[in-house]
Amino acid sequence: MLLLALDTATPAVTVALHDGRRTLAAADEVDARRHGELLLPAVDRVLGEAGASLGDVTGIVVGVGPGPYTGLRVGLMTATTVGAARDIPVHGLCTLDGIAYAAGTAGLEGPFAVATDARRKEVYWARYADARTRLTEPAVDRPADIAAEVGDLPAVGAGARLYADTFTGVRQDMPEHASAAALAALAAERLDSGDERGFLPPLPLYLRRPDARVPANYKVVTPR
């Protein structure tokens, strides 16, 4: 097993290579505006550090979000293109699940909440029983509207840090953004156990409709 994992659903451009037992190489860079520019060089760098090539990869793991439209599609298009070109499986995982798994690896026990920044004064979030068990579907909400649900739970992620008045149990010592190394480890664990129920299709989990709209009452110009 050699898994290439990547995630661009948060400001982090994160890539990792995992052999089913451990992370062989990883690259993480936080830049919310340069996902498309940074991702492929990061893939090349990770493969080079591990002494591997795309021809050695047996599967792709990709974070499907939730996340903003532009950044999220960079990772998903890259993952599906590589998967199709190499004829290898592409395993989608909820990005929030990856953050939860990383928090568990860092020592956080459940229950807890994970929240990332959804912009527009909103967060993407979910509640977890533990690092491997999500209790709620991923959602996008204004922090004030979910205060009763997250309460004083320990909380991780950039969204929790940004709205600490709502996420009063925010853990500053826990992961802030997605980690491809955590996604890869979680995927390897599930593949090894034969339990693939947590995998998702490699399709974007936006949770919002796109901002772009067809203009209303626009003038149609036809050639004479």
PDB file of C-alpha atoms in Angstrom:
ATOM      1  CA  MET A   1       0.000   0.000   0.000  1.00  0.00           C
ATOM      2  CA  LEU A   2       1.290   3.439  -0.916  1.00  0.00           C
ATOM      3  CA  LEU A   3      -1.221   6.241  -0.451  1.00  0.00           C
ATOM      4  CA  LEU A   4      -0.822   9.773  -1.768  1.00  0.00           C
ATOM      5  CA  ALA A   5      -3.006  12.067   0.328  1.00  0.00           C
ATOM      6  CA  LEU A   6      -3.850  15.712  -0.266  1.00  0.00           C
ATOM      7  CA  ASP A   7      -6.250  18.343   0.984  1.00  0.00           C
ATOM      8  CA  THR A   8      -6.978  21.915  -0.134  1.00  0.00           C
ATOM      9  CA  ALA A   9     -10.260  22.507   1.709  1.00  0.00           C
ATOM     10  CA  THR A  10      -8.673  24.842   4.271  1.00  0.00           C
ATOM     11  CA  PRO A  11      -5.973  27.516   3.900  1.00  0.00           C
ATOM     12  CA  ALA A  12      -3.414  24.706   4.181  1.00  0.00           C
ATOM     13  CA  VAL A  13      -2.053  23.061   1.049  1.00  0.00           C
ATOM     14  CA  THR A  14      -1.147  19.693   2.502  1.00  0.00           C
ATOM     15  CA  VAL A  15       0.273  16.540   0.892  1.00  0.00           C
ATOM     16  CA  ALA A  16       1.551  13.288   2.380  1.00  0.00           C
ATOM     17  CA  LEU A  17       2.728   9.840   1.338  1.00  0.00           C
ATOM     18  CA  HIS A  18       1.826   6.887   3.573  1.00  0.00           C
ATOM     19  CA  ASP A  19       2.845   3.238   3.244  1.00  0.00           C
ATOM     20  CA  GLY A  20       0.051   1.828   5.405  1.00  0.00           C
ATOM     21  CA  ARG A  21       2.143   1.924   8.568  1.00  0.00           C
ATOM     22  CA  ARG A  22       3.668   5.376   8.715  1.00  0.00           C
ATOM     23  CA  THR A  23       3.978   8.692   6.909  1.00  0.00           C
ATOM     24  CA  LEU A  24       6.989   8.596   4.603  1.00  0.00           C
ATOM     25  CA  ALA A  25       6.989  12.287   3.710  1.00  0.00           C
ATOM     26  CA  ALA A  26       4.699  15.288   4.120  1.00  0.00           C
ATOM     27  CA  ALA A  27       4.485  18.924   3.049  1.00  0.00           C
ATOM     28  CA  ASP A  28       2.247  21.579   4.579  1.00  0.00           C
ATOM     29  CA  GLU A  29       2.012  25.233   3.600  1.00  0.00           C
ATOM     30  CA  VAL A  30      -0.663  27.687   4.686  1.00  0.00           C
ATOM     31  CA  ASP A  31      -1.685  30.131   1.960  1.00  0.00           C
ATOM     32  CA  ALA A  32      -5.382  30.505   1.230  1.00  0.00           C
ATOM     33  CA  ARG A  33      -4.800  32.156  -2.163  1.00  0.00           C
ATOM     34  CA  ARG A  34      -2.221  29.851  -3.774  1.00  0.00           C
ATOM     35  CA  HIS A  35      -3.663  26.332  -3.695  1.00  0.00           C
ATOM     36  CA  GLY A  36      -3.318  25.866  -7.437  1.00  0.00           C
ATOM     37  CA  GLU A  37       0.221  27.175  -7.459  1.00  0.00           C
ATOM     38  CA  LEU A  38       1.489  25.184  -4.494  1.00  0.00           C
ATOM     39  CA  LEU A  39      -0.182  21.782  -4.764  1.00  0.00           C
ATOM     40  CA  LEU A  40       1.686  20.032  -7.603  1.00  0.00           C
ATOM     41  CA  PRO A  41       5.134  21.202  -6.456  1.00  0.00           C
ATOM     42  CA  ALA A  42       4.251  19.840  -3.021  1.00  0.00           C
ATOM     43  CA  VAL A  43       3.313  16.486  -4.570  1.00  0.00           C
ATOM     44  CA  ASP A  44       6.635  16.369  -6.427  1.00  0.00           C
ATOM     45  CA  ARG A  45       8.529  17.298  -3.274  1.00  0.00           C
ATOM     46  CA  VAL A  46       6.836  14.640  -1.146  1.00  0.00           C
ATOM     47  CA  LEU A  47       7.407  11.916  -3.731  1.00  0.00           C
ATOM     48  CA  GLY A  48      11.033  12.972  -4.085  1.00  0.00           C
ATOM     49  CA  GLU A  49      11.660  12.947  -0.339  1.00  0.00           C
ATOM     50  CA  ALA A  50      10.206   9.451  -0.112  1.00  0.00           C
ATOM     51  CA  GLY A  51      12.173   8.213  -3.111  1.00  0.00           C
ATOM     52  CA  ALA A  52       8.957   7.290  -4.905  1.00  0.00           C
ATOM     53  CA  SER A  53       7.138   8.163  -8.120  1.00  0.00           C
ATOM     54  CA  LEU A  54       3.484   8.392  -9.109  1.00  0.00           C
ATOM     55  CA  GLY A  55       3.907   4.969 -10.668  1.00  0.00           C
ATOM     56  CA  ASP A  56       4.445   3.523  -7.186  1.00  0.00           C
ATOM     57  CA  VAL A  57       1.247   4.996  -5.716  1.00  0.00           C
ATOM     58  CA  THR A  58      -1.562   2.466  -5.198  1.00  0.00           C
ATOM     59  CA  GLY A  59      -4.299   4.844  -4.067  1.00  0.00           C
ATOM     60  CA  ILE A  60      -5.221   8.509  -3.631  1.00  0.00           C
ATOM     61  CA  VAL A  61      -6.779  10.011  -0.510  1.00  0.00           C
ATOM     62  CA  VAL A  62      -8.379  13.432  -0.822  1.00  0.00           C
ATOM     63  CA  GLY A  63     -10.198  15.741   1.529  1.00  0.00           C
ATOM     64  CA  VAL A  64     -13.626  16.539   0.061  1.00  0.00           C
ATOM     65  CA  GLY A  65     -14.366  19.439   2.378  1.00  0.00           C
ATOM     66  CA  PRO A  66     -16.449  21.172   3.424  1.00  0.00           C
ATOM     67  CA  GLY A  67     -14.499  24.123   2.144  1.00  0.00           C
ATOM     68  CA  PRO A  68     -14.610  27.194  -0.075  1.00  0.00           C
ATOM     69  CA  TYR A  69     -15.258  26.477  -3.748  1.00  0.00           C
ATOM     70  CA  THR A  70     -12.035  27.624  -5.399  1.00  0.00           C
ATOM     71  CA  GLY A  71      -9.530  26.011  -3.073  1.00  0.00           C
ATOM     72  CA  LEU A  72     -11.442  22.786  -2.621  1.00  0.00           C
ATOM     73  CA  ARG A  73     -11.760  22.004  -6.322  1.00  0.00           C
ATOM     74  CA  VAL A  74      -7.975  22.275  -6.833  1.00  0.00           C
ATOM     75  CA  GLY A  75      -7.321  19.249  -4.658  1.00  0.00           C
ATOM     76  CA  LEU A  76     -10.265  17.249  -5.928  1.00  0.00           C
ATOM     77  CA  MET A  77      -9.464  17.806  -9.590  1.00  0.00           C
ATOM     78  CA  THR A  78      -5.840  16.875  -8.987  1.00  0.00           C
ATOM     79  CA  ALA A  79      -6.816  13.708  -7.103  1.00  0.00           C
ATOM     80  CA  THR A  80      -9.360  12.534  -9.671  1.00  0.00           C
ATOM     81  CA  THR A  81      -7.037  13.302 -12.582  1.00  0.00           C
ATOM     82  CA  VAL A  82      -4.150  11.342 -11.073  1.00  0.00           C
ATOM     83  CA  GLY A  83      -6.497   8.512 -10.141  1.00  0.00           C
ATOM     84  CA  ALA A  84      -7.879   8.295 -13.673  1.00  0.00           C
ATOM     85  CA  ALA A  85      -4.457   8.548 -15.308  1.00  0.00           C
ATOM     86  CA  ARG A  86      -2.990   5.842 -13.089  1.00  0.00           C
ATOM     87  CA  ASP A  87      -6.211   3.756 -12.891  1.00  0.00           C
ATOM     88  CA  ILE A  88      -6.047   3.635  -9.101  1.00  0.00           C
ATOM     89  CA  PRO A  89      -8.797   4.238  -6.525  1.00  0.00           C
ATOM     90  CA  VAL A  90      -9.514   7.687  -5.143  1.00  0.00           C
ATOM     91  CA  HIS A  91     -10.799   7.681  -1.550  1.00  0.00           C
ATOM     92  CA  GLY A  92     -12.640  10.786  -0.392  1.00  0.00           C
ATOM     93  CA  LEU A  93     -12.670  11.725   3.283  1.00  0.00           C
ATOM     94  CA  CYS A  94     -14.410  14.550   5.102  1.00  0.00           C
ATOM     95  CA  THR A  95     -11.793  17.181   5.882  1.00  0.00           C
ATOM     96  CA  LEU A  96     -13.270  17.688   9.350  1.00  0.00           C
ATOM     97  CA  ASP A  97     -12.739  13.957  10.018  1.00  0.00           C
ATOM     98  CA  GLY A  98      -9.068  14.376   9.200  1.00  0.00           C
ATOM     99  CA  ILE A  99      -8.728  17.246  11.657  1.00  0.00           C
ATOM    100  CA  ALA A 100     -10.539  15.208  14.310  1.00  0.00           C
ATOM    101  CA  TYR A 101      -8.201  12.263  13.721  1.00  0.00           C
ATOM    102  CA  ALA A 102      -5.170  14.540  14.010  1.00  0.00           C
ATOM    103  CA  ALA A 103      -6.533  15.939  17.270  1.00  0.00           C
ATOM    104  CA  GLY A 104      -6.943  12.420  18.628  1.00  0.00           C
ATOM    105  CA  THR A 105      -3.370  11.610  17.631  1.00  0.00           C
ATOM    106  CA  ALA A 106      -2.305  14.725  19.548  1.00  0.00           C
ATOM    107  CA  GLY A 107      -4.005  13.387  22.664  1.00  0.00           C
ATOM    108  CA  LEU A 108      -7.496  14.907  22.595  1.00  0.00           C
ATOM    109  CA  GLU A 109     -10.212  12.584  23.866  1.00  0.00           C
ATOM    110  CA  GLY A 110     -13.892  12.965  23.010  1.00  0.00           C
ATOM    111  CA  PRO A 111     -16.408  14.316  22.880  1.00  0.00           C
ATOM    112  CA  PHE A 112     -15.295  17.447  21.046  1.00  0.00           C
ATOM    113  CA  ALA A 113     -16.123  19.719  18.102  1.00  0.00           C
ATOM    114  CA  VAL A 114     -14.191  20.596  14.954  1.00  0.00           C
ATOM    115  CA  ALA A 115     -14.745  23.903  13.171  1.00  0.00           C
ATOM    116  CA  THR A 116     -13.031  25.507  10.188  1.00  0.00           C
ATOM    117  CA  ASP A 117     -13.457  29.016   8.826  1.00  0.00           C
ATOM    118  CA  ALA A 118     -16.247  29.163   6.230  1.00  0.00           C
ATOM    119  CA  ARG A 119     -15.830  32.943   5.779  1.00  0.00           C
ATOM    120  CA  ARG A 120     -18.891  35.234   5.730  1.00  0.00           C
ATOM    121  CA  LYS A 121     -18.850  35.047   9.553  1.00  0.00           C
ATOM    122  CA  GLU A 122     -19.716  31.334   9.400  1.00  0.00           C
ATOM    123  CA  VAL A 123     -17.993  28.051  10.223  1.00  0.00           C
ATOM    124  CA  TYR A 124     -17.990  24.528   8.831  1.00  0.00           C
ATOM    125  CA  TRP A 125     -18.363  22.239  11.797  1.00  0.00           C
ATOM    126  CA  ALA A 126     -19.281  18.845  13.247  1.00  0.00           C
ATOM    127  CA  ARG A 127     -19.337  17.131  16.627  1.00  0.00           C
ATOM    128  CA  TYR A 128     -17.347  13.995  17.440  1.00  0.00           C
ATOM    129  CA  ALA A 129     -17.634  11.259  20.049  1.00  0.00           C
ATOM    130  CA  ASP A 130     -13.929  10.591  19.582  1.00  0.00           C
ATOM    131  CA  ALA A 131     -11.221  10.996  16.953  1.00  0.00           C
ATOM    132  CA  ARG A 132     -12.785   8.348  14.687  1.00  0.00           C
ATOM    133  CA  THR A 133     -16.516   8.808  15.296  1.00  0.00           C
ATOM    134  CA  ARG A 134     -18.469  11.766  13.941  1.00  0.00           C
ATOM    135  CA  LEU A 135     -21.843  12.352  15.608  1.00  0.00           C
ATOM    136  CA  THR A 136     -23.327  14.965  13.247  1.00  0.00           C
ATOM    137  CA  GLU A 137     -23.276  15.666   9.557  1.00  0.00           C
ATOM    138  CA  PRO A 138     -20.940  18.461   8.469  1.00  0.00           C
ATOM    139  CA  ALA A 139     -22.779  21.779   8.477  1.00  0.00           C
ATOM    140  CA  VAL A 140     -22.230  25.468   7.838  1.00  0.00           C
ATOM    141  CA  ASP A 141     -23.658  27.934  10.346  1.00  0.00           C
ATOM    142  CA  ARG A 142     -23.113  31.212  12.103  1.00  0.00           C
ATOM    143  CA  PRO A 143     -21.320  30.490  15.382  1.00  0.00           C
ATOM    144  CA  ALA A 144     -24.000  32.144  17.503  1.00  0.00           C
ATOM    145  CA  ASP A 145     -26.610  29.785  16.070  1.00  0.00           C
ATOM    146  CA  ILE A 146     -24.786  26.656  17.275  1.00  0.00           C
ATOM    147  CA  ALA A 147     -23.636  27.881  20.685  1.00  0.00           C
ATOM    148  CA  ALA A 148     -25.998  25.515  22.477  1.00  0.00           C
ATOM    149  CA  GLU A 149     -24.643  22.528  20.536  1.00  0.00           C
ATOM    150  CA  VAL A 150     -20.927  23.178  20.947  1.00  0.00           C
ATOM    151  CA  GLY A 151     -21.182  24.787  24.360  1.00  0.00           C
ATOM    152  CA  ASP A 152     -18.148  24.138  26.482  1.00  0.00           C
ATOM    153  CA  LEU A 153     -16.981  21.164  24.437  1.00  0.00           C
ATOM    154  CA  PRO A 154     -13.306  21.065  23.631  1.00  0.00           C
ATOM    155  CA  ALA A 155     -13.012  22.433  20.094  1.00  0.00           C
ATOM    156  CA  VAL A 156     -10.279  22.401  17.461  1.00  0.00           C
ATOM    157  CA  GLY A 157      -9.726  24.092  14.122  1.00  0.00           C
ATOM    158  CA  ALA A 158      -9.347  27.597  12.756  1.00  0.00           C
ATOM    159  CA  GLY A 159     -13.080  28.258  13.025  1.00  0.00           C
ATOM    160  CA  ALA A 160     -13.084  27.486  16.730  1.00  0.00           C
ATOM    161  CA  ARG A 161     -10.089  29.758  17.266  1.00  0.00           C
ATOM    162  CA  LEU A 162     -11.690  32.566  15.291  1.00  0.00           C
ATOM    163  CA  TYR A 163     -14.926  32.431  17.306  1.00  0.00           C
ATOM    164  CA  ALA A 164     -13.660  31.576  20.753  1.00  0.00           C
ATOM    165  CA  ASP A 165     -16.585  33.449  22.306  1.00  0.00           C
ATOM    166  CA  THR A 166     -18.825  30.639  20.992  1.00  0.00           C
ATOM    167  CA  PHE A 167     -16.326  27.765  21.113  1.00  0.00           C
ATOM    168  CA  THR A 168     -15.416  28.462  24.709  1.00  0.00           C
ATOM    169  CA  GLY A 169     -13.513  25.193  25.017  1.00  0.00           C
ATOM    170  CA  VAL A 170     -11.196  25.927  22.097  1.00  0.00           C
ATOM    171  CA  ARG A 171      -7.860  24.114  22.274  1.00  0.00           C
ATOM    172  CA  GLN A 172      -5.078  26.306  20.967  1.00  0.00           C
ATOM    173  CA  ASP A 173      -2.633  23.409  21.276  1.00  0.00           C
ATOM    174  CA  MET A 174      -4.528  21.273  18.760  1.00  0.00           C
ATOM    175  CA  PRO A 175      -4.445  21.279  14.917  1.00  0.00           C
ATOM    176  CA  GLU A 176      -5.728  24.416  13.215  1.00  0.00           C
ATOM    177  CA  HIS A 177      -5.944  23.248   9.596  1.00  0.00           C
ATOM    178  CA  ALA A 178      -6.221  20.015   7.623  1.00  0.00           C
ATOM    179  CA  SER A 179      -3.322  17.554   7.580  1.00  0.00           C
ATOM    180  CA  ALA A 180      -2.790  15.157   4.681  1.00  0.00           C
ATOM    181  CA  ALA A 181      -0.698  12.973   6.979  1.00  0.00           C
ATOM    182  CA  ALA A 182      -3.713  12.540   9.261  1.00  0.00           C
ATOM    183  CA  LEU A 183      -6.028  11.880   6.306  1.00  0.00           C
ATOM    184  CA  ALA A 184      -3.637   9.241   4.989  1.00  0.00           C
ATOM    185  CA  ALA A 185      -3.307   7.541   8.370  1.00  0.00           C
ATOM    186  CA  LEU A 186      -7.081   7.465   8.819  1.00  0.00           C
ATOM    187  CA  ALA A 187      -7.569   6.056   5.315  1.00  0.00           C
ATOM    188  CA  ALA A 188      -4.853   3.429   5.842  1.00  0.00           C
ATOM    189  CA  GLU A 189      -6.501   2.356   9.073  1.00  0.00           C
ATOM    190  CA  ARG A 190      -9.864   1.917   7.387  1.00  0.00           C
ATOM    191  CA  LEU A 191      -8.428   0.115   4.383  1.00  0.00           C
ATOM    192  CA  ASP A 192      -6.457  -2.228   6.636  1.00  0.00           C
ATOM    193  CA  SER A 193      -9.579  -3.099   8.645  1.00  0.00           C
ATOM    194  CA  GLY A 194     -11.677  -3.543   5.507  1.00  0.00           C
ATOM    195  CA  ASP A 195     -14.162  -0.928   6.768  1.00  0.00           C
ATOM    196  CA  GLU A 196     -14.634   1.522   3.906  1.00  0.00           C
ATOM    197  CA  ARG A 197     -17.974   2.954   5.064  1.00  0.00           C
ATOM    198  CA  GLY A 198     -16.360   6.241   6.018  1.00  0.00           C
ATOM    199  CA  PHE A 199     -15.053   6.906   2.524  1.00  0.00           C
ATOM    200  CA  LEU A 200     -16.886   9.377   0.304  1.00  0.00           C
ATOM    201  CA  PRO A 201     -16.954   9.883  -3.456  1.00  0.00           C
ATOM    202  CA  PRO A 202     -14.253  12.362  -4.566  1.00  0.00           C
ATOM    203  CA  LEU A 203     -16.820  15.109  -5.022  1.00  0.00           C
ATOM    204  CA  PRO A 204     -16.817  18.533  -3.372  1.00  0.00           C
ATOM    205  CA  LEU A 205     -18.738  18.987  -0.146  1.00  0.00           C
ATOM    206  CA  TYR A 206     -19.553  22.670  -0.519  1.00  0.00           C
ATOM    207  CA  LEU A 207     -22.643  22.969   1.748  1.00  0.00           C
ATOM    208  CA  ARG A 208     -23.412  26.268  -0.010  1.00  0.00           C
ATOM    209  CA  ARG A 209     -24.658  27.171  -3.443  1.00  0.00           C
ATOM    210  CA  PRO A 210     -22.016  28.890  -5.631  1.00  0.00           C
ATOM    211  CA  ASP A 211     -21.861  32.680  -5.630  1.00  0.00           C
ATOM    212  CA  ALA A 212     -21.967  32.878  -9.424  1.00  0.00           C
ATOM    213  CA  ARG A 213     -25.410  33.510 -10.881  1.00  0.00           C
ATOM    214  CA  VAL A 214     -26.760  33.887 -14.398  1.00  0.00           C
ATOM    215  CA  PRO A 215     -27.562  37.617 -14.718  1.00  0.00           C
ATOM    216  CA  ALA A 216     -31.255  38.426 -14.720  1.00  0.00           C
ATOM    217  CA  ASN A 217     -32.784  40.531 -17.490  1.00  0.00           C
ATOM    218  CA  TYR A 218     -29.555  40.658 -19.453  1.00  0.00           C
ATOM    219  CA  LYS A 219     -29.626  41.882 -23.025  1.00  0.00           C
ATOM    220  CA  VAL A 220     -29.087  39.209 -25.660  1.00  0.00           C
ATOM    221  CA  VAL A 221     -26.870  40.362 -28.513  1.00  0.00           C
ATOM    222  CA  THR A 222     -27.241  38.469 -31.783  1.00  0.00           C
ATOM    223  CA  PRO A 223     -25.293  38.995 -35.002  1.00  0.00           C
ATOM    224  CA  ARG A 224     -27.011  40.884 -37.790  1.00  0.00           C
TER     225      ARG A 224
END
